[in-house]
C-alpha cells in the first residue's frame, strides 16, 4: 500500500494500475516501458494540464462534437488508466469506442472486451478479427480497423498511439486527435490536434468541456477549431517542457 | 526480429534485453517502467555521451582507482544491459560487484547469482540474506549491505538507483558515484559524482578510461577529482537537455 501522503502518490498509483493491467494479461511488456516514458515527460511538464494543453482540448472537443462518426481508439495502457472516463466521454460525444492494440492477441482482445462489458459498455468495436478491414488496403497490423468504426470514421481520438499507426490514419484523411506527453513524438507531429497532457487529466477535462460545449451552436464550435494552430501549440508545449 | 536499419534499432534492442530479463524473472515490473523513463531522458539528451558526461566519468574513474574498497552495486536493469561490461570494469578497477535489488526476492537473487557465474564472475556479493547487515542500523530493505562489500566500502558506483537508497549511502559517508539519465532525480542530486548518461555508453567508456588511468600516478588522479564540480556538471547536463 502506498501511503496517501507520499510525495509521488498520484504517480505511484498510476504505476500500480499499469502493473495490474499487465498482471491481468491485457497490457504488453512494452506497454509498461511506454508508461515509464510517459512518466518522464509528465515530470518535465510539471504533472499538470497547461493552458496550452487546455486550448488543444477545447479545439479537440469542438472537433469531436461536429464529427459525423467520431471514434475513441483505446489500447491496453489507456484502458488501464481511464476506462470509466472513456465510457463517459463516448456517451457525451455520441462516439464509439474501438480497441486497437499494437501487440494484438486474441487473449488480450477478449480480456479487454470483457473489461469494457463489466464496466457497462457493451458494443466495443474492433474485437472480431475476421471482420477487421485494412485501411487503404495496407496489409499491416498497424492498418486494421472495424467497418463501422475507425474504417469509416471522420474523427479519431487516439492516446499513447504508435507513430506508424498515426501516419496511416492521417494519410487516410482521418482527422486525428492525439493525446501524447512527448511533443517530439512522430504521433504528436503527425496528428491534426495534439493534446500534450497526461490522459488521466486530459480525458476528465474533455468530459467537463464536452458537457459545456453540447449547448453551443456550430458557429461557436467552428470558431474554437479555426482559432487553433496545432503547430504553434506544439511549439509552446515544447517550450514549457524546456523551461522546467 | 528488429531490422538493423530501423531508425530506433539501438533503443529497440535495449528494450528487448529488458523484456528478456523480465521474462527470465530477475527484473521486476517496475524495472520495465523505469527503463521507459530512462528512454525518454536519453532521447532528450540526444542519445550520446556529452562532453559533460565524459568529464564526470573521468572524475569517477579516478575516484574508483584511488578507493580502498570500491564496490559496483548492480540491479536487474543494469545487469540486463551491461553484465559483461560490469565484470570487465570490476577486474580493471579491482572492485567487487554486489547485487542490491529494490524488490528483493530469493528467486531474483538466485537467478542473478547464477547469471553472473555463467558469465565467469564467481564471487558476486549481496546474495546471502542471512549475512546482510543494515547500514547505520536502519532496518529497511533500502539499507542492506554485505559486510565486505557496500557495508565497508569507501566508494560505491550505483546505476539506476533509488533515491532513498542513495541517501542512506551518502549519509553513511560513502563516496557515491551515480549513473542516472535524469539530472533532476533525487539520486542525481544526492550523489558525489553524477554521470548523466546511459549505462550502455557510460560503462564501456569507464573501461576505456580506467585502462588509460591505471598508468597515471595518484597526483594526476587527484587533480582529475579536484578539478571537477558535481554541482556545475549537473547544471550543465540539465542545460543540454533543455536545448534539445
Coordinates of C-alpha atoms in Angstrom, one line a residue, chain A residues 5-220:
Chain A
X5 CA 1.0 11.4 1.9
X6 CA 3.8 10.0 -0.2
X7 CA 5.2 12.9 -2.4
X8 CA 4.8 10.7 -5.5
X9 CA 1.4 9.2 -4.5
X10 CA -0.5 10.0 -7.7
X11 CA 2.3 8.8 -10.0
X12 CA 2.8 5.6 -7.9
X13 CA -1.0 4.9 -8.0
X14 CA -1.0 5.1 -11.8
X15 CA 2.0 2.8 -11.9
X16 CA 0.0 0.3 -9.8
X17 CA -2.8 0.4 -12.4
X18 CA -0.4 -0.3 -15.2
X19 CA 1.2 -3.2 -13.3
X20 CA -2.3 -4.6 -12.5
X21 CA -3.3 -4.5 -16.2
X22 CA 0.0 -6.3 -17.1
X23 CA -0.8 -9.0 -14.5
X24 CA -4.3 -9.3 -15.9
X25 CA -2.8 -10.0 -19.3
X26 CA -4.1 -7.2 -21.5
X27 CA -1.1 -4.9 -21.3
X28 CA 2.1 -6.0 -23.1
X29 CA 5.6 -5.7 -21.6
X30 CA 6.2 -2.8 -24.0
X31 CA 3.2 -1.0 -22.5
X32 CA 5.0 -0.9 -19.2
X33 CA 8.1 0.6 -20.8
X34 CA 5.9 3.1 -22.6
X35 CA 4.3 4.1 -19.3
X36 CA 7.8 4.9 -18.0
X37 CA 8.5 7.2 -20.9
X38 CA 5.2 9.0 -20.2
X39 CA 6.1 9.4 -16.5
X40 CA 9.4 11.1 -17.5
X41 CA 7.7 13.5 -19.9
X42 CA 4.9 14.3 -17.5
X43 CA 7.5 15.0 -14.8
X44 CA 9.1 17.6 -17.2
X45 CA 5.7 19.0 -18.0
X46 CA 5.1 19.7 -14.3
X47 CA 2.4 17.0 -14.0
X48 CA -0.4 19.5 -14.7
X49 CA -2.6 20.5 -17.6
X50 CA -1.0 23.6 -19.1
X51 CA -3.1 26.5 -20.5
X52 CA -1.7 25.2 -23.8
X53 CA -3.0 21.7 -23.2
X54 CA -6.4 23.2 -22.3
X55 CA -6.5 25.1 -25.6
X56 CA -5.8 21.8 -27.6
X57 CA -8.5 20.1 -25.6
X58 CA -11.1 22.8 -26.4
X59 CA -10.3 22.5 -30.1
X60 CA -10.4 18.7 -29.9
X61 CA -13.8 18.6 -28.1
X62 CA -15.3 21.0 -30.7
X63 CA -14.0 18.8 -33.5
X64 CA -15.4 15.6 -31.9
X65 CA -18.8 17.3 -31.4
X66 CA -19.0 18.3 -35.1
X67 CA -17.9 14.9 -36.3
X68 CA -20.3 12.5 -38.1
X69 CA -18.7 9.3 -36.9
X70 CA -16.2 10.0 -34.1
X71 CA -14.3 7.1 -32.6
X72 CA -12.3 6.8 -29.4
X73 CA -9.5 4.4 -30.1
X74 CA -8.3 2.6 -27.0
X75 CA -5.4 0.3 -26.1
X76 CA -4.1 -1.5 -23.0
X77 CA -2.4 1.5 -21.4
X78 CA -5.2 3.9 -21.9
X79 CA -7.8 1.4 -20.8
X80 CA -5.8 0.6 -17.6
X81 CA -5.8 4.3 -16.7
X82 CA -9.1 5.8 -17.8
X83 CA -11.7 3.1 -18.8
X84 CA -14.6 4.8 -16.9
X85 CA -13.7 8.2 -18.3
X86 CA -13.6 6.8 -21.9
X87 CA -17.0 5.4 -21.5
X88 CA -18.4 8.6 -20.1
X89 CA -16.8 10.7 -22.8
X90 CA -18.1 8.3 -25.5
X91 CA -21.7 8.8 -24.2
X92 CA -21.5 12.6 -24.1
X93 CA -19.9 12.8 -27.6
X94 CA -22.1 10.1 -29.1
X95 CA -18.8 8.5 -30.1
X96 CA -17.9 4.8 -30.4
X97 CA -15.1 3.0 -28.6
X98 CA -12.8 0.8 -30.7
X99 CA -9.9 -1.4 -29.4
X100 CA -6.7 -1.2 -31.3
X101 CA -3.6 -3.0 -29.9
X102 CA 0.0 -2.7 -31.1
X103 CA 0.6 -6.3 -29.8
X104 CA -2.8 -7.7 -30.7
X105 CA -3.6 -11.2 -29.5
X106 CA -7.0 -13.0 -29.2
X107 CA -6.5 -13.3 -25.5
X108 CA -5.8 -9.6 -24.9
X109 CA -8.8 -8.6 -27.0
X110 CA -11.0 -11.0 -25.1
X111 CA -9.9 -9.7 -21.7
X112 CA -10.5 -6.1 -22.8
X113 CA -13.9 -6.8 -24.3
X114 CA -15.0 -8.4 -21.1
X115 CA -13.5 -5.5 -19.1
X116 CA -15.5 -2.9 -21.0
X117 CA -18.6 -5.0 -20.6
X118 CA -18.1 -5.3 -16.9
X119 CA -17.9 -1.5 -16.8
X120 CA -21.3 -1.3 -18.5
X121 CA -20.1 -0.6 -22.1
X122 CA -21.4 -3.4 -24.4
X123 CA -20.7 -2.6 -28.0
X124 CA -16.9 -2.1 -28.0
X125 CA -15.6 -2.3 -31.6
X126 CA -12.5 -3.9 -33.1
X127 CA -12.9 -7.2 -31.2
X128 CA -13.8 -9.5 -34.1
X129 CA -10.6 -10.5 -36.0
X130 CA -12.5 -11.8 -39.0
X131 CA -14.4 -8.6 -39.6
X132 CA -11.4 -6.2 -39.5
X133 CA -10.6 -4.3 -42.7
X134 CA -7.3 -2.8 -43.8
X135 CA -7.2 1.0 -44.1
X136 CA -6.1 2.0 -47.7
X137 CA -5.6 -1.7 -48.3
X138 CA -2.3 -1.7 -46.3
X139 CA -2.0 -5.3 -45.1
X140 CA -0.2 -4.4 -41.8
X141 CA -1.4 -5.0 -38.2
X142 CA -1.0 -1.2 -37.9
X143 CA -3.7 -0.6 -40.5
X144 CA -6.6 -2.7 -39.2
X145 CA -10.0 -1.1 -38.4
X146 CA -13.6 -2.1 -37.9
X147 CA -16.0 -1.3 -40.7
X148 CA -18.4 0.9 -38.8
X149 CA -15.7 2.3 -36.5
X150 CA -12.3 3.6 -37.4
X151 CA -12.5 2.4 -41.1
X152 CA -15.4 4.8 -41.8
X153 CA -14.6 7.4 -39.1
X154 CA -14.1 11.1 -39.9
X155 CA -12.5 11.9 -36.5
X156 CA -10.4 9.5 -34.4
X157 CA -9.2 10.2 -30.9
X158 CA -6.0 8.2 -30.1
X159 CA -4.0 8.3 -27.0
X160 CA -0.5 6.9 -26.4
X161 CA -0.5 5.9 -30.1
X162 CA 2.2 4.3 -32.3
X163 CA 3.7 6.7 -34.9
X164 CA 3.1 4.2 -37.9
X165 CA -0.5 3.9 -36.9
X166 CA -1.0 7.6 -36.6
X167 CA 0.6 8.1 -40.0
X168 CA -1.8 5.6 -41.7
X169 CA -4.8 7.3 -40.1
X170 CA -3.7 10.8 -41.2
X171 CA -2.8 9.6 -44.8
X172 CA -6.3 8.2 -45.0
X173 CA -7.7 11.7 -44.3
X174 CA -8.9 11.0 -40.9
X175 CA -9.0 14.0 -38.6
X176 CA -6.6 12.6 -35.9
X177 CA -6.7 14.0 -32.3
X178 CA -3.8 12.6 -30.3
X179 CA -3.1 12.7 -26.6
X180 CA 0.7 12.4 -26.2
X181 CA 3.0 13.6 -23.5
X182 CA 6.0 13.8 -25.9
X183 CA 5.7 16.8 -28.2
X184 CA 8.6 15.4 -30.2
X185 CA 7.0 12.0 -31.0
X186 CA 6.0 11.1 -34.5
X187 CA 2.4 10.8 -33.4
X188 CA 2.4 14.3 -31.9
X189 CA 3.9 15.8 -35.0
X190 CA 1.5 13.9 -37.4
X191 CA -1.8 14.5 -35.6
X192 CA -4.2 17.3 -36.6
X193 CA -4.7 18.2 -33.0
X194 CA -2.1 17.1 -30.4
X195 CA -3.0 17.3 -26.7
X196 CA 0.3 17.3 -24.8
X197 CA -1.1 16.1 -21.5
X198 CA -1.5 13.0 -19.3
X199 CA -4.7 11.2 -20.3
X200 CA -5.6 10.9 -16.6
X201 CA -6.0 14.7 -16.6
X202 CA -7.0 15.2 -20.2
X203 CA -10.0 12.8 -20.5
X204 CA -11.8 14.2 -17.4
X205 CA -11.3 17.7 -18.7
X206 CA -12.6 16.7 -22.1
X207 CA -15.7 15.4 -20.4
X208 CA -16.2 18.7 -18.5
X209 CA -15.7 20.8 -21.6
X210 CA -17.9 18.5 -23.8
X211 CA -20.8 19.0 -21.3
X212 CA -20.4 22.7 -21.7
X213 CA -20.0 22.7 -25.5
X214 CA -23.0 20.5 -26.0
X215 CA -25.2 23.6 -25.6
X216 CA -23.2 25.7 -28.0
X217 CA -24.1 26.2 -31.7
X218 CA -22.0 25.0 -34.6
X219 CA -20.7 28.5 -35.3
X220 CA -19.1 28.7 -31.8

